[in-house]
Tab-separated table of C-alpha atoms in Angstrom:
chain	number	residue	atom	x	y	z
A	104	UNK	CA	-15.509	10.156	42.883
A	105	UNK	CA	-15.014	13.575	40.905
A	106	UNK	CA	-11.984	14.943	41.105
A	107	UNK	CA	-11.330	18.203	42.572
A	108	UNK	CA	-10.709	21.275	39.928
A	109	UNK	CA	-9.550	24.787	40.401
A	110	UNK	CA	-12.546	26.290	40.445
A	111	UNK	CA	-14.012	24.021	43.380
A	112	UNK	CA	-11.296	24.977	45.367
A	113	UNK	CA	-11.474	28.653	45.102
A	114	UNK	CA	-15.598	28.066	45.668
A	115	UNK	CA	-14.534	26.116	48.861
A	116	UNK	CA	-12.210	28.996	50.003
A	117	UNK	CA	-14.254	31.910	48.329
A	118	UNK	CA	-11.347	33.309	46.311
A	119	UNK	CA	-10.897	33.805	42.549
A	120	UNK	CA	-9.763	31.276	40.356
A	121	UNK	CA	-6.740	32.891	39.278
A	122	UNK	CA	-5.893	32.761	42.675
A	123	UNK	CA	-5.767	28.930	42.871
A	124	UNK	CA	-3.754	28.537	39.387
A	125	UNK	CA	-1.290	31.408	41.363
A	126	UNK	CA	-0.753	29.378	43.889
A	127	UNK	CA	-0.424	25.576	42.080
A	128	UNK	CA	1.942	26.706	39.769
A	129	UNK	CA	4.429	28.516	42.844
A	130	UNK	CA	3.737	31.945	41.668
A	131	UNK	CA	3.971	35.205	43.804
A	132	UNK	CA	0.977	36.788	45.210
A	133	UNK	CA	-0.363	34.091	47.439
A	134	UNK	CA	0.269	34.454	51.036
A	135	UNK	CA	2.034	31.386	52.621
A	136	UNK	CA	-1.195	30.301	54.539
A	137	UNK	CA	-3.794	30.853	51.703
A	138	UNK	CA	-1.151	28.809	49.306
A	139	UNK	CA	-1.118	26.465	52.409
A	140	UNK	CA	-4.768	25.891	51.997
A	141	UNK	CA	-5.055	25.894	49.175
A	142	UNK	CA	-2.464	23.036	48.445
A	143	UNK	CA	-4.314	20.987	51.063
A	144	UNK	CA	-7.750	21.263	49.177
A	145	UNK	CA	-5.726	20.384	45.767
A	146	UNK	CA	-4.303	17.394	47.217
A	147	UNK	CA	-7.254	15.312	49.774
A	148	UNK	CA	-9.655	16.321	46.333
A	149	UNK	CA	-6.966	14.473	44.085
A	150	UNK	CA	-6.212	17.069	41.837
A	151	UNK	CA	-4.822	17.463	38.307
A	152	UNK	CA	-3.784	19.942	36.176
A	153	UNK	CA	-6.486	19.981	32.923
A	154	UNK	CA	-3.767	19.126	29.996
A	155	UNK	CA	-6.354	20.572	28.091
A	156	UNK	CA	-6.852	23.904	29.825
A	157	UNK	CA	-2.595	24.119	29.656
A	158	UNK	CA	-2.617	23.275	25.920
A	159	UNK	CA	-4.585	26.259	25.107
A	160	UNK	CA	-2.500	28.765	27.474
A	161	UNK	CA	0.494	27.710	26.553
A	162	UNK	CA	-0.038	26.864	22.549
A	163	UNK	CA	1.187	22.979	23.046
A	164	UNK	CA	-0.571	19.952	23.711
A	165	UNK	CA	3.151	17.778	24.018
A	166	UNK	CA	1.329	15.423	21.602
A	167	UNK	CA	1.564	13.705	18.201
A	168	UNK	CA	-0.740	11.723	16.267
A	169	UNK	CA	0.445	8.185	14.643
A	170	UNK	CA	-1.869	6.737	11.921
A	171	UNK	CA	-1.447	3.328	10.224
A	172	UNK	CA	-3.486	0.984	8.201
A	173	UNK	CA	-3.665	-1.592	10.875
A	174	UNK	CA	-2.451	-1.579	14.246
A	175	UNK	CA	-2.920	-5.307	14.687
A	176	UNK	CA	-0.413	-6.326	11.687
A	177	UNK	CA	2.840	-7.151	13.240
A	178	UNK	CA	4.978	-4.263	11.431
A	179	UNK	CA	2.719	-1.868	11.611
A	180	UNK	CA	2.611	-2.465	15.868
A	181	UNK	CA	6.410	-2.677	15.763
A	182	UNK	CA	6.851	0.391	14.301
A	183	UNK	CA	4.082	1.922	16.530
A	184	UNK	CA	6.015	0.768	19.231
A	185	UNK	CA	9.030	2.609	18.211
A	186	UNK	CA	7.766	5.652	17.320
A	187	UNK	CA	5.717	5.984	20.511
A	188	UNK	CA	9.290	4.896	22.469
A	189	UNK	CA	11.150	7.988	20.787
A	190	UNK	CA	8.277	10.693	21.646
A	191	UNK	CA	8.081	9.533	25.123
A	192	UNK	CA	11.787	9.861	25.356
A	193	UNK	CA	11.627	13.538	23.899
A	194	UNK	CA	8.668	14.724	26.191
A	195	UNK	CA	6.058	13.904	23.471
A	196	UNK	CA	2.420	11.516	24.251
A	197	UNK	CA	0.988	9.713	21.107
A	198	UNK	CA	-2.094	8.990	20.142
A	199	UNK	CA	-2.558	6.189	17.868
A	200	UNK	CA	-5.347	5.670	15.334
A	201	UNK	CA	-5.905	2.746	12.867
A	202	UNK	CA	-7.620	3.685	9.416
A	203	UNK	CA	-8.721	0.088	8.759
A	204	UNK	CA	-6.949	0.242	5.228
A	205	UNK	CA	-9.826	2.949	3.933
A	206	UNK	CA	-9.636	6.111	2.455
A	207	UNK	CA	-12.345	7.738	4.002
A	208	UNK	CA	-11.213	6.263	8.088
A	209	UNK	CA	-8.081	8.136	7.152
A	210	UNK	CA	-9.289	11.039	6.285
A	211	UNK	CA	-11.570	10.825	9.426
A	212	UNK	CA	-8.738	10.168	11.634
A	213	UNK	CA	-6.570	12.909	10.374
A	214	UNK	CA	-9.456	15.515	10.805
A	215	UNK	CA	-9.313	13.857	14.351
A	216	UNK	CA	-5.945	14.558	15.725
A	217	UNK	CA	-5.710	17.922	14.267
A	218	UNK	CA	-8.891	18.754	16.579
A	219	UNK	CA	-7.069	17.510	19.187
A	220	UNK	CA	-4.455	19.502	18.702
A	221	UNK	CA	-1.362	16.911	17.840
A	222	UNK	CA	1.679	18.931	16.837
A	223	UNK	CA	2.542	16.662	14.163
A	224	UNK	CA	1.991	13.566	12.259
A	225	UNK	CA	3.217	10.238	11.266
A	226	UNK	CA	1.203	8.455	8.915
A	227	UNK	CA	1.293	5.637	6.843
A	228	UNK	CA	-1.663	5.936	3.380
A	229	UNK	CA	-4.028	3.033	3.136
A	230	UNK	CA	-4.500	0.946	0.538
A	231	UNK	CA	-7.221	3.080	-1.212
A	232	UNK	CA	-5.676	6.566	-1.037
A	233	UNK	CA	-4.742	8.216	-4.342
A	234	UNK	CA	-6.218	11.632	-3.392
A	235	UNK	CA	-3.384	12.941	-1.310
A	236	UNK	CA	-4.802	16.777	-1.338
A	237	UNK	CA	-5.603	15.837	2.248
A	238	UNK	CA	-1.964	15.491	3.643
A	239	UNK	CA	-1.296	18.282	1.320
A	240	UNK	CA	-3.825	20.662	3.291
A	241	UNK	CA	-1.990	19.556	6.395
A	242	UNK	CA	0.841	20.723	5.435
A	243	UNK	CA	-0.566	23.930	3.877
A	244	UNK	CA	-1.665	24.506	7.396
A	245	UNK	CA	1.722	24.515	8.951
A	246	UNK	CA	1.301	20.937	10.811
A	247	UNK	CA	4.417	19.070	10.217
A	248	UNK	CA	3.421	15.468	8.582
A	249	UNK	CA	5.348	12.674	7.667
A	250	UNK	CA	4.435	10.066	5.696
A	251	UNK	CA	6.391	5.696	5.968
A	252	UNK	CA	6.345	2.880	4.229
A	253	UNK	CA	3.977	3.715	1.686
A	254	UNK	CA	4.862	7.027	0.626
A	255	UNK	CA	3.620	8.692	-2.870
A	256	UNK	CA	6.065	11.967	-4.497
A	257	UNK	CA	3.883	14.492	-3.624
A	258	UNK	CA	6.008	16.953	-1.643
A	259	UNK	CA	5.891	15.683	1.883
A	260	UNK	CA	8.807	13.865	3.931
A	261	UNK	CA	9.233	10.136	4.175
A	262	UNK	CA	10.657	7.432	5.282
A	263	UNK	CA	10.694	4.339	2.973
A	264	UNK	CA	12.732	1.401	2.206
A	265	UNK	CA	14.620	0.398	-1.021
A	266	UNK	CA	11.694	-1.053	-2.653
A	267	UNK	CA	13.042	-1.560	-6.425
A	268	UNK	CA	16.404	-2.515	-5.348
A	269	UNK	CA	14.865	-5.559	-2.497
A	270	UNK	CA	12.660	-7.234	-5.446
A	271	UNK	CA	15.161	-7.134	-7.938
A	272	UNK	CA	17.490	-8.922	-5.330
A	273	UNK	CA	14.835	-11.708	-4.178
A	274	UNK	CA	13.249	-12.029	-7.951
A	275	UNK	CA	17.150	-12.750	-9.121
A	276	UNK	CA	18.084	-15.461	-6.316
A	277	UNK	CA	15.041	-17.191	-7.244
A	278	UNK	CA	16.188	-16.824	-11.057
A	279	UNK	CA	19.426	-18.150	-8.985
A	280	UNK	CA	17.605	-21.000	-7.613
A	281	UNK	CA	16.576	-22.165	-11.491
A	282	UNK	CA	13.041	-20.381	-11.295
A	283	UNK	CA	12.061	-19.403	-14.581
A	284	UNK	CA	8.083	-19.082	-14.279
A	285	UNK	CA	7.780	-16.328	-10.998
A	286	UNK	CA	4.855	-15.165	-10.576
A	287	UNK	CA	4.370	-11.480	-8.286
A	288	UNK	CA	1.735	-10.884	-5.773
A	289	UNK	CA	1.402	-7.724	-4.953
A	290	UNK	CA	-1.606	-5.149	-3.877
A	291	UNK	CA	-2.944	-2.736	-5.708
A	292	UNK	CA	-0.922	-0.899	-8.569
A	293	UNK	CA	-1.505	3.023	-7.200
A	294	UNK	CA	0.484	2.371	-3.894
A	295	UNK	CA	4.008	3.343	-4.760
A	296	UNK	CA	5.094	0.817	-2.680
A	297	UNK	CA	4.335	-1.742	-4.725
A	298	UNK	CA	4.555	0.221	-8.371
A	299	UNK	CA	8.028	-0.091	-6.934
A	300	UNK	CA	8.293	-3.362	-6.344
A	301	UNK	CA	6.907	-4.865	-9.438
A	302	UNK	CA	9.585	-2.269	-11.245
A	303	UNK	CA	12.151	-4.232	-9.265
A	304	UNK	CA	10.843	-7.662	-9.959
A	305	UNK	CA	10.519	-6.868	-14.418
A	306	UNK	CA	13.395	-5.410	-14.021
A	307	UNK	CA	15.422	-8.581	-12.561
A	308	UNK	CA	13.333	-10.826	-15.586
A	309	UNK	CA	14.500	-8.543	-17.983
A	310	UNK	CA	18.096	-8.591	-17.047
A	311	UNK	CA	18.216	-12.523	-17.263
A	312	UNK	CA	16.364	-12.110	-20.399
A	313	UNK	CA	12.839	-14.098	-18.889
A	314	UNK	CA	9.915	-13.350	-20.800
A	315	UNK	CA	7.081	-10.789	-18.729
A	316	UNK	CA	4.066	-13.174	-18.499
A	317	UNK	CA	0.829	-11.301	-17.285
A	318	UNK	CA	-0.828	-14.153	-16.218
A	319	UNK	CA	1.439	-14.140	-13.367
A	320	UNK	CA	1.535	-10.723	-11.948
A	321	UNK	CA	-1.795	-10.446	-9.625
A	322	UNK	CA	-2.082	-6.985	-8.181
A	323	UNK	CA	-5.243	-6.855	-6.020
A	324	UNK	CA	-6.219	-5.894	-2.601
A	325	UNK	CA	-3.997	-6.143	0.487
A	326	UNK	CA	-5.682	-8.927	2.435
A	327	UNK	CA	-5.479	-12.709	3.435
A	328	UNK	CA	-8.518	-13.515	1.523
A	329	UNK	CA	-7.640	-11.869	-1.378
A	330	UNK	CA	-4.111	-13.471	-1.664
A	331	UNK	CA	-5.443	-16.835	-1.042
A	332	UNK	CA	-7.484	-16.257	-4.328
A	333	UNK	CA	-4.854	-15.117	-5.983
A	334	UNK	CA	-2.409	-17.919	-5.166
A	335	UNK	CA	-4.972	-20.319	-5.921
A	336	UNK	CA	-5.876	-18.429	-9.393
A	337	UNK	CA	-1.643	-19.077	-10.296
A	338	UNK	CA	-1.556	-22.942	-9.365
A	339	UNK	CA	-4.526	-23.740	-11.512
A	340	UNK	CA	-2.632	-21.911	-14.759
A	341	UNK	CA	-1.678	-24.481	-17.788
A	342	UNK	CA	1.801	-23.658	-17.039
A	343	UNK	CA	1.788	-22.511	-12.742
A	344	UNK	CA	4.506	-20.805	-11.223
A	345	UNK	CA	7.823	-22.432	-10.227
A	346	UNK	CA	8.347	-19.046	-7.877
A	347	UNK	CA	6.142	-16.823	-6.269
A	348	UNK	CA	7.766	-13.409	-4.819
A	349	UNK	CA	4.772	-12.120	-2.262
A	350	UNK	CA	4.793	-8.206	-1.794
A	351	UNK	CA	3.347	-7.941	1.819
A	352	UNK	CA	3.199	-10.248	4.717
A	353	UNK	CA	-0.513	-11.408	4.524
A	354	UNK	CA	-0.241	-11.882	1.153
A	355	UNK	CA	2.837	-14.150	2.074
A	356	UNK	CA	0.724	-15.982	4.613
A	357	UNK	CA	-1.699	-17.026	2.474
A	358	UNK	CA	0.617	-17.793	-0.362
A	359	UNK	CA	2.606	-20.580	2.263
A	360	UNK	CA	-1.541	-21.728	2.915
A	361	UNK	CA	-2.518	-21.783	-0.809
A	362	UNK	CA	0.300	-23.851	-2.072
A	363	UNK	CA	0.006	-26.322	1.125
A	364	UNK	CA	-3.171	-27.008	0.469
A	365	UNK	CA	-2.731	-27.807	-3.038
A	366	UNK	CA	-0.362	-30.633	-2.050
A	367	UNK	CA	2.733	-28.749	-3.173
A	368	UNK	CA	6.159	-29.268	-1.812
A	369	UNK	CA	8.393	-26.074	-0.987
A	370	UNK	CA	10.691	-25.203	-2.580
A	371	UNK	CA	10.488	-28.894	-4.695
A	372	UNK	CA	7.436	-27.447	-6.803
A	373	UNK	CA	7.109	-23.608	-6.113
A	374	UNK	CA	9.879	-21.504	-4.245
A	375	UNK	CA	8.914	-18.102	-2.438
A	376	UNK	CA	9.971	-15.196	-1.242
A	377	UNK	CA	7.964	-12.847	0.914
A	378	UNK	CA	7.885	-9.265	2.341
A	379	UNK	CA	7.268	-10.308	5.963
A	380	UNK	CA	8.609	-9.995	9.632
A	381	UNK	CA	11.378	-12.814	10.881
A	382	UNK	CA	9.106	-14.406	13.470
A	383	UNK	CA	6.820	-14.998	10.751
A	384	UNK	CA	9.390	-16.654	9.101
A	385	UNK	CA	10.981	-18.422	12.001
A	386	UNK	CA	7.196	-19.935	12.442
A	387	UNK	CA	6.262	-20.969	9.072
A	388	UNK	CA	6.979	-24.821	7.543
A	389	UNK	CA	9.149	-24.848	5.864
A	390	UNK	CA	10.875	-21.417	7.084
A	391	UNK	CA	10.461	-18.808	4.336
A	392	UNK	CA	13.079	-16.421	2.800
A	393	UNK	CA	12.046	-13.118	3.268
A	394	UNK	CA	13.148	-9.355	2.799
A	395	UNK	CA	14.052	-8.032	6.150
A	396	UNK	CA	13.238	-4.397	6.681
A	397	UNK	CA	14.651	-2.480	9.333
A	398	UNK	CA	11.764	-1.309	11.353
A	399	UNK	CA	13.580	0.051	14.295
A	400	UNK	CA	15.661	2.359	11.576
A	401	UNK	CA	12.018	3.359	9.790
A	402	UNK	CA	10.026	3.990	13.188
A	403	UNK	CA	13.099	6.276	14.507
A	404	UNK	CA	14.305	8.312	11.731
A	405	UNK	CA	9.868	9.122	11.248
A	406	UNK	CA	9.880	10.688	14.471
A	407	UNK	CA	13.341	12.188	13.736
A	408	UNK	CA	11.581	13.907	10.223
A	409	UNK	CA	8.522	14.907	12.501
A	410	UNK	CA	10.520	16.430	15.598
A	411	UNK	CA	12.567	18.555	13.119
A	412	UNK	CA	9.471	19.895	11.769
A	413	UNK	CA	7.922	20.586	15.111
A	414	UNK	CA	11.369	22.593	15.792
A	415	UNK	CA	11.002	24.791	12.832
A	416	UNK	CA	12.745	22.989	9.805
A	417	UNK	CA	10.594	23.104	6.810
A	418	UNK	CA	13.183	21.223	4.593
A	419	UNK	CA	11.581	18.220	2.775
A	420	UNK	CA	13.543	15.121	3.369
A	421	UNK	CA	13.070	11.585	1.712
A	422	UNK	CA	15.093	9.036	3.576
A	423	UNK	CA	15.319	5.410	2.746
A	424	UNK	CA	16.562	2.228	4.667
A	425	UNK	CA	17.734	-0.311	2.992
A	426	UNK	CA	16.415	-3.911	3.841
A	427	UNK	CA	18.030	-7.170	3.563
A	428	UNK	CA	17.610	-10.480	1.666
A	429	UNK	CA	17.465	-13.347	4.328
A	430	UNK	CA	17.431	-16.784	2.792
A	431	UNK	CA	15.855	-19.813	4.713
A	432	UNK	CA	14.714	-22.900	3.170
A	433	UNK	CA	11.940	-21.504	0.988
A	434	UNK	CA	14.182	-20.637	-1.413
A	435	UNK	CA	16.864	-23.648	-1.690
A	436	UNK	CA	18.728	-24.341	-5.053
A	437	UNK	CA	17.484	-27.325	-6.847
């Protein structure tokens, strides 16, 4: 059944309009028995306030938009989850839109939220995005945007973690755990996030004076499929990795798969290290080292950034959280 609206109610009463907002929001100029009445209508028709209809009179819609490259990885959700936690808890609804890992989606979704009004943004790039004039307009336009986890220097607040400092740490304890031939899977080199990574990773093989082999740096799409390839592409080399250091969870997953499959014992034959969540780790056979980041931190300090734009501050801020080496057997000196 359709619920009741202002404009029924003053029909049913034959009064104005204005009238019925008067008297649902406890302002004078209602008698008591007409605000009686009215009140009575309101409440046996079910009715609610149009959040719509108060957005435009009072110039806030008490929202913010959240976009990510897929809600159904597990860091992306967990960070979701955080974000969404810390709005609630300031008075602020999200709405939550997944770009699929595609340039134009995010674009799509962006032009979205800012029809609908969102007083801000949290957003991390896909894969795809190197034209950032978008985010760039959106801030141009006054509506405070910030960017995590895979954010490009172009002028806009972020929240990242220490991404050359965490590879150069796992590539040098598998250099610790005699690896000499490590290979690095990453995604593709125009994400910052993982320009930074592979800086970290030469930079550890150039300290221990290991020879850069290009054979074993694959730096392709973001996906299951394609890391599977990959992996598979680095066992069948003349000389295969002893060490693989895997830049993003899936591409972790399918490393563990690809190596399995090939009859290969971990760490015995091929060590790894992988940018993934510790439940992923707990669950894989044997359990895999892995660079912990601090999602809780990243999710809250986002929201942080965005709320202090909402309130006026226009500073830029780039704030990063450091992560964490966690060693499990995937790694285990020979």
């Amino acid at each position: 059944m359709k619920r009741i609206s202002q404009r029924d109610i003053a029909r049913k009463l034959g009064i104005n309009v204005s009238t019925v907002s008067r008297a649902l929001r406890g302002l004078e100029g209602v008698s008591p028995e007409l605000k009686e009445q009215i009140e009575q209508l309101a409440e046996a028709g079910g009715y609610r306030p149009n959040p719509f209809a108060v957005s435009l009179r009072y110039g806030t819609t008490r929202t913010i938009g959240i976009v990510v490259p897929d809600i159904a990885f597990n860091q992306n959700a967990h960070i979701v989850k955080i974000i969404e936690g810390e709005a609630r808890k300031a008075g602020y609804m999200s709405i939550i839109s997944d770009s699929n890992d595609r340039y134009k989606n995010e674009t799509d979704c962006l032009e979205l939220l800012v029809n609908m009004q969102v007083e801000g943004i949290i957003i991390c790039p896909s894969q795809e995005t190197t034209d950032f004039s978008h985010l760039l307009r959106l801030k141009q336009s006054h509506v405070p945007v910030v960017l995590f986890d895979r954010a490009p220097d172009v002028g806009i607040s972020s929240v990242i973690i220490n991404d050359v400092t965490s590879a150069r740490q796992a590539t040098n304890e598998l250099i610790k755990a005699g690896a000499r031939r490590i290979a690095f899977l990453g995604g593709p080199n125009q994400v910052k996030q993982i320009a930074d990574r592979k800086h970290g990773y030469l930079e550890a093989l150039r300290e221990h004076g290991i020879p850069v082999r290009t054979e074993l740096v694959k730096c392709h799409h973001i996906s299951f499929n394609s890391g599977l390839t990959d992996t598979m592409e680095l066992l069948s080399l003349p000389e295969p990795p002893d060490a693989i250091l895997a830049t993003h969870g899936l591409l972790g997953i399918s490393a563990l798969q690809a190596i399995t499959n090939s009859g290969l014992r971990i760490p015995d034959d091929i060590a790894i290290i992988a940018y993934m969540s510790d439940w992923v780790s707990e669950m894989s056979h044997p359990r895999t080292s892995f660079v912990k980041q601090n999602l809780t931190e990243i999710g809250t300090k986002a929201f942080r950034l965005l709320l202090d734009q909402i309130n006026g501050d226009d500073s830029v801020q780039h704030i990063v959280v450091t992560a964490r080496l966690e060693l499990r057997n995937s790694t285990k000196k020979r």
